[in-house]
PDB file of C-alpha atoms in Angstrom:
ATOM      1  CA  MET A   7      19.142 -18.583 -29.132  1.00  0.00           C
ATOM      2  CA  ARG A   8      18.317 -14.886 -29.781  1.00  0.00           C
ATOM      3  CA  ARG A   9      15.443 -16.032 -31.484  1.00  0.00           C
ATOM      4  CA  GLY A  10      13.930 -17.664 -28.170  1.00  0.00           C
ATOM      5  CA  ILE A  11      14.829 -14.588 -26.517  1.00  0.00           C
ATOM      6  CA  LEU A  12      12.535 -12.349 -28.942  1.00  0.00           C
ATOM      7  CA  VAL A  13       9.534 -15.552 -28.923  1.00  0.00           C
ATOM      8  CA  LEU A  14       9.639 -14.971 -25.084  1.00  0.00           C
ATOM      9  CA  LEU A  15       9.649 -11.255 -24.987  1.00  0.00           C
ATOM     10  CA  SER A  16       6.466 -11.242 -27.719  1.00  0.00           C
ATOM     11  CA  LEU A  17       4.816 -13.752 -25.556  1.00  0.00           C
ATOM     12  CA  SER A  18       5.110 -11.457 -22.027  1.00  0.00           C
ATOM     13  CA  VAL A  19       4.059  -8.236 -24.136  1.00  0.00           C
ATOM     14  CA  LEU A  20       0.499  -9.989 -25.041  1.00  0.00           C
ATOM     15  CA  ALA A  21       0.395 -11.433 -21.497  1.00  0.00           C
ATOM     16  CA  ALA A  22       0.854  -8.169 -19.823  1.00  0.00           C
ATOM     17  CA  VAL A  23      -1.570  -6.578 -22.394  1.00  0.00           C
ATOM     18  CA  ALA A  24      -4.156  -9.820 -21.566  1.00  0.00           C
ATOM     19  CA  TYR A  25      -3.567  -8.666 -18.271  1.00  0.00           C
ATOM     20  CA  PHE A  26      -4.293  -4.820 -18.872  1.00  0.00           C
ATOM     21  CA  THR A  27      -7.385  -5.785 -20.388  1.00  0.00           C
ATOM     22  CA  ALA A  28      -8.838  -7.952 -18.023  1.00  0.00           C
ATOM     23  CA  SER A  29      -7.685  -5.828 -14.683  1.00  0.00           C
ATOM     24  CA  LYS A  30      -8.804  -2.493 -16.466  1.00  0.00           C
ATOM     25  CA  TRP A  31     -12.973  -4.407 -16.699  1.00  0.00           C
ATOM     26  CA  ALA A  32     -12.607  -6.792 -13.739  1.00  0.00           C
ATOM     27  CA  ILE A  33     -11.862  -4.153 -11.466  1.00  0.00           C
ATOM     28  CA  ARG A  34     -13.930  -1.275 -10.573  1.00  0.00           C
ATOM     29  CA  HIS A  35     -12.963   1.816  -9.547  1.00  0.00           C
ATOM     30  CA  GLU A  36     -14.975   4.635  -7.360  1.00  0.00           C
ATOM     31  CA  THR A  37     -14.490   7.449  -5.069  1.00  0.00           C
ATOM     32  CA  ILE A  38     -16.732   8.496  -2.541  1.00  0.00           C
ATOM     33  CA  ALA A  39     -16.794  11.388  -0.317  1.00  0.00           C
ATOM     34  CA  PHE A  40     -17.715  10.983   3.229  1.00  0.00           C
ATOM     35  CA  HIS A  41     -18.127  13.676   5.377  1.00  0.00           C
ATOM     36  CA  ASP A  42     -17.252  13.230   9.135  1.00  0.00           C
ATOM     37  CA  PRO A  43     -19.606  15.516  11.464  1.00  0.00           C
ATOM     38  CA  ASP A  44     -17.987  14.790  14.456  1.00  0.00           C
ATOM     39  CA  ARG A  45     -14.721  17.062  13.024  1.00  0.00           C
ATOM     40  CA  ASP A  46     -16.739  19.940  11.418  1.00  0.00           C
ATOM     41  CA  ASN A  47     -18.244  17.864   8.085  1.00  0.00           C
ATOM     42  CA  ARG A  48     -14.521  17.269   7.215  1.00  0.00           C
ATOM     43  CA  LEU A  49     -14.588  15.852   3.633  1.00  0.00           C
ATOM     44  CA  VAL A  50     -12.847  12.055   3.982  1.00  0.00           C
ATOM     45  CA  ALA A  51     -12.533  11.414  -0.172  1.00  0.00           C
ATOM     46  CA  VAL A  52     -12.297   7.478  -0.665  1.00  0.00           C
ATOM     47  CA  SER A  53     -11.234   5.703  -3.585  1.00  0.00           C
ATOM     48  CA  ILE A  54     -12.080   1.948  -3.677  1.00  0.00           C
ATOM     49  CA  ALA A  55     -10.359  -0.397  -6.062  1.00  0.00           C
ATOM     50  CA  VAL A  56     -12.895  -4.080  -6.069  1.00  0.00           C
ATOM     51  CA  ARG A  57     -13.039  -7.271  -8.530  1.00  0.00           C
ATOM     52  CA  ARG A  58     -16.011  -6.670  -9.957  1.00  0.00           C
ATOM     53  CA  ASP A  59     -16.884 -11.084  -9.585  1.00  0.00           C
ATOM     54  CA  LYS A  60     -15.476 -11.332  -5.961  1.00  0.00           C
ATOM     55  CA  GLU A  61     -17.899  -8.098  -5.373  1.00  0.00           C
ATOM     56  CA  THR A  62     -20.810  -9.663  -6.876  1.00  0.00           C
ATOM     57  CA  GLN A  63     -20.059 -12.984  -4.415  1.00  0.00           C
ATOM     58  CA  ALA A  64     -19.985 -11.027  -1.565  1.00  0.00           C
ATOM     59  CA  ASN A  65     -23.284  -8.675  -2.147  1.00  0.00           C
ATOM     60  CA  THR A  66     -25.108 -12.122  -2.387  1.00  0.00           C
ATOM     61  CA  GLY A  67     -23.269 -13.624   0.877  1.00  0.00           C
ATOM     62  CA  LEU A  68     -21.256 -16.534  -1.011  1.00  0.00           C
ATOM     63  CA  SER A  69     -18.282 -14.307   1.007  1.00  0.00           C
ATOM     64  CA  THR A  70     -16.583 -12.276   2.868  1.00  0.00           C
ATOM     65  CA  LEU A  71     -14.050  -9.799   0.616  1.00  0.00           C
ATOM     66  CA  PRO A  72     -11.031  -9.283   3.053  1.00  0.00           C
ATOM     67  CA  VAL A  73      -9.924  -5.353   3.329  1.00  0.00           C
ATOM     68  CA  ALA A  74      -6.653  -3.546   2.317  1.00  0.00           C
ATOM     69  CA  ILE A  75      -6.452  -0.054   3.572  1.00  0.00           C
ATOM     70  CA  LEU A  76      -4.000   1.958   1.333  1.00  0.00           C
ATOM     71  CA  ASN A  77      -2.595   5.268   2.727  1.00  0.00           C
ATOM     72  CA  HIS A  78      -1.134   8.332   0.472  1.00  0.00           C
ATOM     73  CA  GLY A  79       2.061   9.170   1.298  1.00  0.00           C
ATOM     74  CA  ASN A  80       2.288  13.781   2.624  1.00  0.00           C
ATOM     75  CA  THR A  81       1.070  16.135  -0.349  1.00  0.00           C
ATOM     76  CA  VAL A  82       0.033  13.375  -2.893  1.00  0.00           C
ATOM     77  CA  LYS A  83      -3.443  12.246  -3.717  1.00  0.00           C
ATOM     78  CA  ASN A  84      -4.904   9.366  -2.581  1.00  0.00           C
ATOM     79  CA  THR A  85      -5.714   7.778  -6.129  1.00  0.00           C
ATOM     80  CA  GLU A  86      -2.151   7.876  -6.900  1.00  0.00           C
ATOM     81  CA  TYR A  87      -1.358   4.278  -5.779  1.00  0.00           C
ATOM     82  CA  SER A  88      -3.756   2.612  -8.117  1.00  0.00           C
ATOM     83  CA  PHE A  89      -0.736  -0.006  -8.943  1.00  0.00           C
ATOM     84  CA  LEU A  90      -1.015  -1.161  -5.428  1.00  0.00           C
ATOM     85  CA  SER A  91      -4.568  -1.634  -4.811  1.00  0.00           C
ATOM     86  CA  ASN A  92      -4.935  -2.945  -8.424  1.00  0.00           C
ATOM     87  CA  VAL A  93      -3.133  -6.027  -7.158  1.00  0.00           C
ATOM     88  CA  PHE A  94      -5.494  -6.030  -3.850  1.00  0.00           C
ATOM     89  CA  ALA A  95      -8.188  -5.893  -5.681  1.00  0.00           C
ATOM     90  CA  TRP A  96      -7.099  -8.518  -8.291  1.00  0.00           C
ATOM     91  CA  ARG A  97      -6.496 -11.050  -5.301  1.00  0.00           C
ATOM     92  CA  GLY A  98     -10.468 -10.664  -3.917  1.00  0.00           C
ATOM     93  CA  TYR A  99      -9.690  -7.513  -1.408  1.00  0.00           C
ATOM     94  CA  LEU A 100     -11.452  -4.451  -1.223  1.00  0.00           C
ATOM     95  CA  ALA A 101      -8.888  -1.651  -1.683  1.00  0.00           C
ATOM     96  CA  ILE A 102      -9.774   1.402  -0.086  1.00  0.00           C
ATOM     97  CA  SER A 103      -7.904   4.763  -0.128  1.00  0.00           C
ATOM     98  CA  PRO A 104      -8.803   7.631   1.941  1.00  0.00           C
ATOM     99  CA  GLN A 105      -7.445  11.335   1.189  1.00  0.00           C
ATOM    100  CA  HIS A 106      -5.876  12.208   4.121  1.00  0.00           C
ATOM    101  CA  ASP A 107      -4.777  15.709   3.978  1.00  0.00           C
ATOM    102  CA  LEU A 108      -7.062  18.233   2.337  1.00  0.00           C
ATOM    103  CA  PRO A 109      -5.362  22.376   1.053  1.00  0.00           C
ATOM    104  CA  THR A 110      -7.359  23.824   4.295  1.00  0.00           C
ATOM    105  CA  ASP A 111      -4.953  21.993   6.610  1.00  0.00           C
ATOM    106  CA  PRO A 112      -1.840  23.462   8.234  1.00  0.00           C
ATOM    107  CA  PRO A 113       0.958  22.452   6.941  1.00  0.00           C
ATOM    108  CA  MET A 114       3.177  19.909   8.831  1.00  0.00           C
ATOM    109  CA  VAL A 115       5.549  21.463  10.786  1.00  0.00           C
ATOM    110  CA  THR A 116       9.027  19.863  12.362  1.00  0.00           C
ATOM    111  CA  LYS A 117       9.913  19.495  15.016  1.00  0.00           C
ATOM    112  CA  ILE A 118      13.380  17.800  16.393  1.00  0.00           C
ATOM    113  CA  GLY A 119      12.917  15.998  19.546  1.00  0.00           C
ATOM    114  CA  GLU A 120       8.896  15.802  19.217  1.00  0.00           C
ATOM    115  CA  PRO A 121       7.400  12.855  18.645  1.00  0.00           C
ATOM    116  CA  TYR A 122       7.947  11.630  15.126  1.00  0.00           C
ATOM    117  CA  VAL A 123      10.078  14.420  14.267  1.00  0.00           C
ATOM    118  CA  GLY A 124       6.482  16.700  14.964  1.00  0.00           C
ATOM    119  CA  ARG A 125       4.174  14.542  12.383  1.00  0.00           C
ATOM    120  CA  LEU A 126       2.117  12.662  15.604  1.00  0.00           C
ATOM    121  CA  PRO A 127      -0.729  15.142  14.922  1.00  0.00           C
ATOM    122  CA  GLN A 128      -0.957  14.403  11.144  1.00  0.00           C
ATOM    123  CA  ILE A 129      -0.293  10.675  12.220  1.00  0.00           C
ATOM    124  CA  GLN A 130      -3.110  10.747  14.611  1.00  0.00           C
ATOM    125  CA  ARG A 131      -5.623  12.362  12.006  1.00  0.00           C
ATOM    126  CA  GLY A 132      -4.513   9.499   9.324  1.00  0.00           C
ATOM    127  CA  VAL A 133      -5.694   7.241  12.087  1.00  0.00           C
ATOM    128  CA  ALA A 134      -8.887   8.720  12.750  1.00  0.00           C
ATOM    129  CA  ASN A 135      -9.786   9.526   9.190  1.00  0.00           C
ATOM    130  CA  ILE A 136      -9.123   5.900   8.733  1.00  0.00           C
ATOM    131  CA  GLN A 137     -11.594   4.634  11.382  1.00  0.00           C
ATOM    132  CA  PHE A 138     -13.937   6.667   9.994  1.00  0.00           C
ATOM    133  CA  ALA A 139     -14.039   5.740   6.505  1.00  0.00           C
ATOM    134  CA  ILE A 140     -14.105   2.157   7.728  1.00  0.00           C
ATOM    135  CA  HIS A 141     -17.438   3.155   9.251  1.00  0.00           C
ATOM    136  CA  GLU A 142     -18.687   4.359   6.355  1.00  0.00           C
ATOM    137  CA  MET A 143     -17.618   1.528   4.434  1.00  0.00           C
ATOM    138  CA  LYS A 144     -19.599  -0.739   6.262  1.00  0.00           C
ATOM    139  CA  LYS A 145     -22.617   0.902   5.643  1.00  0.00           C
ATOM    140  CA  LEU A 146     -21.985   0.471   1.724  1.00  0.00           C
ATOM    141  CA  GLN A 147     -20.476  -3.116   1.625  1.00  0.00           C
ATOM    142  CA  PRO A 148     -21.424  -4.739   5.037  1.00  0.00           C
ATOM    143  CA  ASN A 149     -20.135  -8.153   3.607  1.00  0.00           C
ATOM    144  CA  ALA A 150     -16.303  -7.176   4.332  1.00  0.00           C
ATOM    145  CA  ASP A 151     -13.947  -8.349   7.186  1.00  0.00           C
ATOM    146  CA  TYR A 152     -13.491  -4.949   8.726  1.00  0.00           C
ATOM    147  CA  ASP A 153     -12.165  -6.441  12.037  1.00  0.00           C
ATOM    148  CA  LYS A 154      -8.946  -7.871  10.322  1.00  0.00           C
ATOM    149  CA  VAL A 155      -7.405  -5.735   7.838  1.00  0.00           C
ATOM    150  CA  THR A 156      -3.992  -5.346   6.033  1.00  0.00           C
ATOM    151  CA  MET A 157      -2.567  -1.399   6.298  1.00  0.00           C
ATOM    152  CA  VAL A 158      -0.785  -0.385   3.892  1.00  0.00           C
ATOM    153  CA  GLY A 159       1.372   3.182   3.049  1.00  0.00           C
ATOM    154  CA  HIS A 160       3.904   4.925   1.232  1.00  0.00           C
ATOM    155  CA  SER A 161       6.270   7.272   3.260  1.00  0.00           C
ATOM    156  CA  MET A 162       3.970   9.167   5.481  1.00  0.00           C
ATOM    157  CA  GLY A 163       1.461   6.920   4.702  1.00  0.00           C
ATOM    158  CA  GLY A 164       3.726   4.002   5.667  1.00  0.00           C
ATOM    159  CA  ASP A 165       3.920   5.829   9.316  1.00  0.00           C
ATOM    160  CA  ILE A 166       0.388   6.068   9.388  1.00  0.00           C
ATOM    161  CA  SER A 167       0.009   2.499   8.561  1.00  0.00           C
ATOM    162  CA  MET A 168       2.595   1.528  11.299  1.00  0.00           C
ATOM    163  CA  TYR A 169       1.366   3.540  14.224  1.00  0.00           C
ATOM    164  CA  PHE A 170      -2.240   2.365  13.670  1.00  0.00           C
ATOM    165  CA  ALA A 171      -1.231  -1.261  13.924  1.00  0.00           C
ATOM    166  CA  LYS A 172       0.904   0.162  16.747  1.00  0.00           C
ATOM    167  CA  GLN A 173      -2.554   0.965  18.481  1.00  0.00           C
ATOM    168  CA  TYR A 174      -5.159  -1.260  17.329  1.00  0.00           C
ATOM    169  CA  PRO A 175      -2.957  -4.903  16.623  1.00  0.00           C
ATOM    170  CA  ASP A 176      -5.688  -7.110  17.238  1.00  0.00           C
ATOM    171  CA  GLU A 177      -7.596  -5.047  14.228  1.00  0.00           C
ATOM    172  CA  ILE A 178      -4.317  -6.035  11.775  1.00  0.00           C
ATOM    173  CA  LYS A 179      -3.956  -8.648   9.465  1.00  0.00           C
ATOM    174  CA  LYS A 180      -0.877  -7.550   7.583  1.00  0.00           C
ATOM    175  CA  VAL A 181       1.149  -4.514   7.420  1.00  0.00           C
ATOM    176  CA  VAL A 182       2.903  -3.569   3.642  1.00  0.00           C
ATOM    177  CA  THR A 183       5.423  -0.364   3.667  1.00  0.00           C
ATOM    178  CA  LEU A 184       6.910   1.731   1.316  1.00  0.00           C
ATOM    179  CA  ASP A 185       9.766   3.815   2.940  1.00  0.00           C
ATOM    180  CA  ASN A 186       8.192   4.895   6.233  1.00  0.00           C
ATOM    181  CA  LEU A 187      10.625   6.875   7.578  1.00  0.00           C
ATOM    182  CA  ARG A 188       9.589   7.949  11.280  1.00  0.00           C
ATOM    183  CA  VAL A 189       7.667   5.424  13.041  1.00  0.00           C
ATOM    184  CA  PRO A 190       9.313   2.365  14.635  1.00  0.00           C
ATOM    185  CA  PHE A 191       8.343  -1.101  13.296  1.00  0.00           C
ATOM    186  CA  LEU A 192       6.528  -3.651  15.381  1.00  0.00           C
ATOM    187  CA  THR A 193       8.691  -6.685  16.503  1.00  0.00           C
ATOM    188  CA  ASP A 194       6.465  -8.427  18.562  1.00  0.00           C
ATOM    189  CA  GLY A 195       5.371 -10.850  15.957  1.00  0.00           C
ATOM    190  CA  LYS A 196       1.374 -10.502  15.894  1.00  0.00           C
ATOM    191  CA  PHE A 197       1.333 -10.221  12.179  1.00  0.00           C
ATOM    192  CA  LYS A 198       3.469 -10.229   9.134  1.00  0.00           C
ATOM    193  CA  ILE A 199       4.848  -6.843   7.826  1.00  0.00           C
ATOM    194  CA  LEU A 200       6.493  -6.429   4.187  1.00  0.00           C
ATOM    195  CA  SER A 201       8.611  -3.530   3.469  1.00  0.00           C
ATOM    196  CA  PHE A 202      10.023  -1.755   0.436  1.00  0.00           C
ATOM    197  CA  ARG A 203      13.174   0.729   1.382  1.00  0.00           C
ATOM    198  CA  SER A 204      14.326   2.887  -1.268  1.00  0.00           C
ATOM    199  CA  LYS A 205      18.126   3.994  -2.300  1.00  0.00           C
ATOM    200  CA  ASP A 206      17.401   7.379  -1.745  1.00  0.00           C
ATOM    201  CA  THR A 207      20.346  10.368  -0.324  1.00  0.00           C
ATOM    202  CA  GLN A 208      17.726  12.162   0.651  1.00  0.00           C
ATOM    203  CA  PHE A 209      15.126   9.939   2.285  1.00  0.00           C
ATOM    204  CA  LYS A 210      16.430   8.415   5.077  1.00  0.00           C
ATOM    205  CA  PRO A 211      14.538   6.305   7.823  1.00  0.00           C
ATOM    206  CA  ASP A 212      14.843   7.279  11.322  1.00  0.00           C
ATOM    207  CA  PRO A 213      17.162   5.393  14.172  1.00  0.00           C
ATOM    208  CA  GLY A 214      15.341   2.386  14.980  1.00  0.00           C
ATOM    209  CA  VAL A 215      12.724   2.418  12.518  1.00  0.00           C
ATOM    210  CA  VAL A 216      13.508  -0.615  10.759  1.00  0.00           C
ATOM    211  CA  PRO A 217      15.401  -3.202  12.383  1.00  0.00           C
ATOM    212  CA  ASP A 218      18.281  -5.677  11.918  1.00  0.00           C
ATOM    213  CA  ASP A 219      18.244  -8.702  10.172  1.00  0.00           C
ATOM    214  CA  GLU A 220      17.796 -11.033  13.654  1.00  0.00           C
ATOM    215  CA  GLN A 221      14.666  -9.003  14.636  1.00  0.00           C
ATOM    216  CA  CYS A 222      12.926  -9.529  10.953  1.00  0.00           C
ATOM    217  CA  GLU A 223      13.712 -13.458  11.455  1.00  0.00           C
ATOM    218  CA  GLN A 224      12.072 -13.449  14.816  1.00  0.00           C
ATOM    219  CA  ALA A 225       9.143 -11.038  14.122  1.00  0.00           C
ATOM    220  CA  GLY A 226       8.245 -12.347  10.722  1.00  0.00           C
ATOM    221  CA  ILE A 227       8.993  -9.124   8.866  1.00  0.00           C
ATOM    222  CA  THR A 228      10.447  -9.190   5.248  1.00  0.00           C
ATOM    223  CA  VAL A 229      12.369  -6.331   3.923  1.00  0.00           C
ATOM    224  CA  VAL A 230      12.912  -5.555   0.733  1.00  0.00           C
ATOM    225  CA  ASN A 231      15.973  -3.361   0.009  1.00  0.00           C
ATOM    226  CA  THR A 232      15.511  -1.843  -3.620  1.00  0.00           C
ATOM    227  CA  GLY A 233      17.358   0.537  -6.138  1.00  0.00           C
ATOM    228  CA  PHE A 234      15.085   2.811  -6.750  1.00  0.00           C
ATOM    229  CA  GLN A 235      14.489   6.572  -5.629  1.00  0.00           C
ATOM    230  CA  HIS A 236      11.695   7.090  -2.597  1.00  0.00           C
ATOM    231  CA  ASN A 237       9.352   9.075  -5.067  1.00  0.00           C
ATOM    232  CA  ASP A 238       9.052   5.935  -7.600  1.00  0.00           C
ATOM    233  CA  MET A 239       7.050   4.080  -5.264  1.00  0.00           C
ATOM    234  CA  ARG A 240       3.418   5.593  -6.525  1.00  0.00           C
ATOM    235  CA  ASP A 241       1.849   5.262  -9.921  1.00  0.00           C
ATOM    236  CA  THR A 242       4.328   8.338 -11.478  1.00  0.00           C
ATOM    237  CA  GLY A 243       7.086   5.813 -10.546  1.00  0.00           C
ATOM    238  CA  PRO A 244       8.908   4.439 -13.484  1.00  0.00           C
ATOM    239  CA  ASP A 245       7.278   1.239 -14.978  1.00  0.00           C
ATOM    240  CA  ALA A 246      10.673  -0.756 -13.481  1.00  0.00           C
ATOM    241  CA  ALA A 247       9.992   0.147  -9.942  1.00  0.00           C
ATOM    242  CA  LYS A 248       6.071  -0.612 -10.284  1.00  0.00           C
ATOM    243  CA  SER A 249       6.450  -4.019 -11.969  1.00  0.00           C
ATOM    244  CA  SER A 250       8.814  -5.131  -9.384  1.00  0.00           C
ATOM    245  CA  ILE A 251       6.896  -3.937  -6.534  1.00  0.00           C
ATOM    246  CA  GLN A 252       3.440  -5.489  -7.826  1.00  0.00           C
ATOM    247  CA  SER A 253       5.212  -8.909  -8.450  1.00  0.00           C
ATOM    248  CA  MET A 254       6.699  -9.075  -5.147  1.00  0.00           C
ATOM    249  CA  LEU A 255       3.596  -7.638  -3.037  1.00  0.00           C
ATOM    250  CA  ASP A 256       1.881 -10.443  -5.288  1.00  0.00           C
ATOM    251  CA  ARG A 257       3.742 -13.097  -4.052  1.00  0.00           C
ATOM    252  CA  PHE A 258       3.785 -12.036  -0.645  1.00  0.00           C
ATOM    253  CA  LEU A 259       0.434 -12.148  -0.507  1.00  0.00           C
ATOM    254  CA  GLU A 260       0.013 -15.012  -1.748  1.00  0.00           C
ATOM    255  CA  GLU A 261       2.313 -16.875   0.730  1.00  0.00           C
ATOM    256  CA  SER A 262       1.121 -15.294   3.838  1.00  0.00           C
ATOM    257  CA  ASP A 263      -2.336 -15.840   3.130  1.00  0.00           C
ATOM    258  CA  LYS A 264      -2.056 -19.749   2.588  1.00  0.00           C
ATOM    259  CA  SER A 265       0.378 -19.985   5.606  1.00  0.00           C
ATOM    260  CA  GLY A 266       0.192 -18.627   9.103  1.00  0.00           C
ATOM    261  CA  ALA A 267       4.035 -18.684  10.311  1.00  0.00           C
ATOM    262  CA  LEU A 268       5.490 -15.813  11.676  1.00  0.00           C
ATOM    263  CA  LYS A 269       8.566 -16.149  10.060  1.00  0.00           C
ATOM    264  CA  PRO A 270       9.473 -13.711   6.941  1.00  0.00           C
ATOM    265  CA  VAL A 271       8.017 -14.764   3.584  1.00  0.00           C
ATOM    266  CA  PRO A 272      10.432 -16.484   1.569  1.00  0.00           C
ATOM    267  CA  THR A 273      10.217 -14.857  -1.706  1.00  0.00           C
ATOM    268  CA  LYS A 274      13.692 -14.366  -3.907  1.00  0.00           C
ATOM    269  CA  VAL A 275      14.207 -10.354  -4.378  1.00  0.00           C
ATOM    270  CA  PRO A 276      14.765  -9.632  -8.464  1.00  0.00           C
ATOM    271  CA  ASP A 277      17.844  -8.239  -9.202  1.00  0.00           C
ATOM    272  CA  VAL A 278      16.397  -4.947 -10.307  1.00  0.00           C
ATOM    273  CA  LEU A 279      15.495  -4.548  -6.799  1.00  0.00           C
ATOM    274  CA  SER A 280      19.261  -5.107  -5.254  1.00  0.00           C
ATOM    275  CA  SER A 281      20.990  -2.744  -8.263  1.00  0.00           C
ATOM    276  CA  SER A 282      20.313   0.587 -10.033  1.00  0.00           C
ATOM    277  CA  PRO A 283      16.715   0.631 -11.831  1.00  0.00           C
ATOM    278  CA  GLY A 284      17.858  -0.569 -15.307  1.00  0.00           C
ATOM    279  CA  PRO A 285      15.806  -3.289 -17.694  1.00  0.00           C
ATOM    280  CA  VAL A 286      13.137  -5.333 -15.606  1.00  0.00           C
ATOM    281  CA  PRO A 287      12.955  -8.919 -15.587  1.00  0.00           C
ATOM    282  CA  LEU A 288       9.953 -10.501 -17.621  1.00  0.00           C
ATOM    283  CA  SER A 289       7.113 -10.160 -15.235  1.00  0.00           C
ATOM    284  CA  THR A 290       3.459  -8.662 -16.085  1.00  0.00           C
ATOM    285  CA  PRO A 291       2.386  -6.217 -14.066  1.00  0.00           C
ATOM    286  CA  LEU A 292      -1.191  -5.666 -13.282  1.00  0.00           C
ATOM    287  CA  ALA A 293      -2.876  -2.347 -14.369  1.00  0.00           C
ATOM    288  CA  SER A 294      -2.417   1.318 -13.383  1.00  0.00           C
ATOM    289  CA  ASN A 295      -4.466   4.145 -13.723  1.00  0.00           C
ATOM    290  CA  PRO A 296      -3.214   7.757 -15.932  1.00  0.00           C
ATOM    291  CA  THR A 297      -1.705   9.404 -13.271  1.00  0.00           C
ATOM    292  CA  PRO A 298      -0.369  13.425 -14.001  1.00  0.00           C
ATOM    293  CA  LYS A 299       3.341  14.211 -13.843  1.00  0.00           C
ATOM    294  CA  ASN A 300       5.695  13.083 -11.263  1.00  0.00           C
ATOM    295  CA  LYS A 301       5.714  15.206  -8.188  1.00  0.00           C
ATOM    296  CA  PRO A 302       7.687  14.689  -5.011  1.00  0.00           C
ATOM    297  CA  VAL A 303       6.626  13.531  -1.446  1.00  0.00           C
ATOM    298  CA  THR A 304       7.797  15.230   1.094  1.00  0.00           C
ATOM    299  CA  ASN A 305       8.895  14.330   4.496  1.00  0.00           C
TER     300      ASN A 305
END
């Protein structure tokens, strides 16, 4: 029995190495600096991830790339979510990650009683960045579906994603959030939603943000209550958190891309997601880019 477990572990390690090597060479990463002339030439840096073979097919007109927009958390760089962008790229998406805030931007002010606790101006700026990034990307990669995008975001980026979906529901294919705290979920059932929730005493969603179980069932919303912390949900988080989120996200994309049903995606939540972080189930995470030492997301 023990020998069998060791063999299984060895095979898992070999598989992980194979995936790491494949994704390292198969996925192209690039950062492009755009400037918005309508907003005083504001810099909007965009990090992209795309599978080379899928991009080649699109460039020759043989296919159209689905598009995922990844939105970072407050004070975090747009390049710190490669563990997510790699999942989308591996599944054939063009993953686009705009940088929403700049060092020259005024600090975010918390104002109790105002929409989304005073964060609406920053959220609207994020929406403008997304629209501008899409406009510019159409020139560089016209063979992609920008009319129906998958919106993704962590923390503040999740709020930007949900707000964008609220303002432009006809432009949304799916929404994936990681611990968004301010903007309430859409429950009209127009598209599927997947949300990973942390078990963090410091970062709690505002009342009414996360719908109850009955609303989720009716609206096709999948909520995954994890045992991880709010700041674990990025490249600098522990491997246990990243690999589990990757696995669930990959399963969600597989199920939702092939099914038009509105009901929540029937995925089994790994044990590690519903308990304190510990040994991760045997899985094969996609590769993530090296990142600097962890720093907290502020919300």
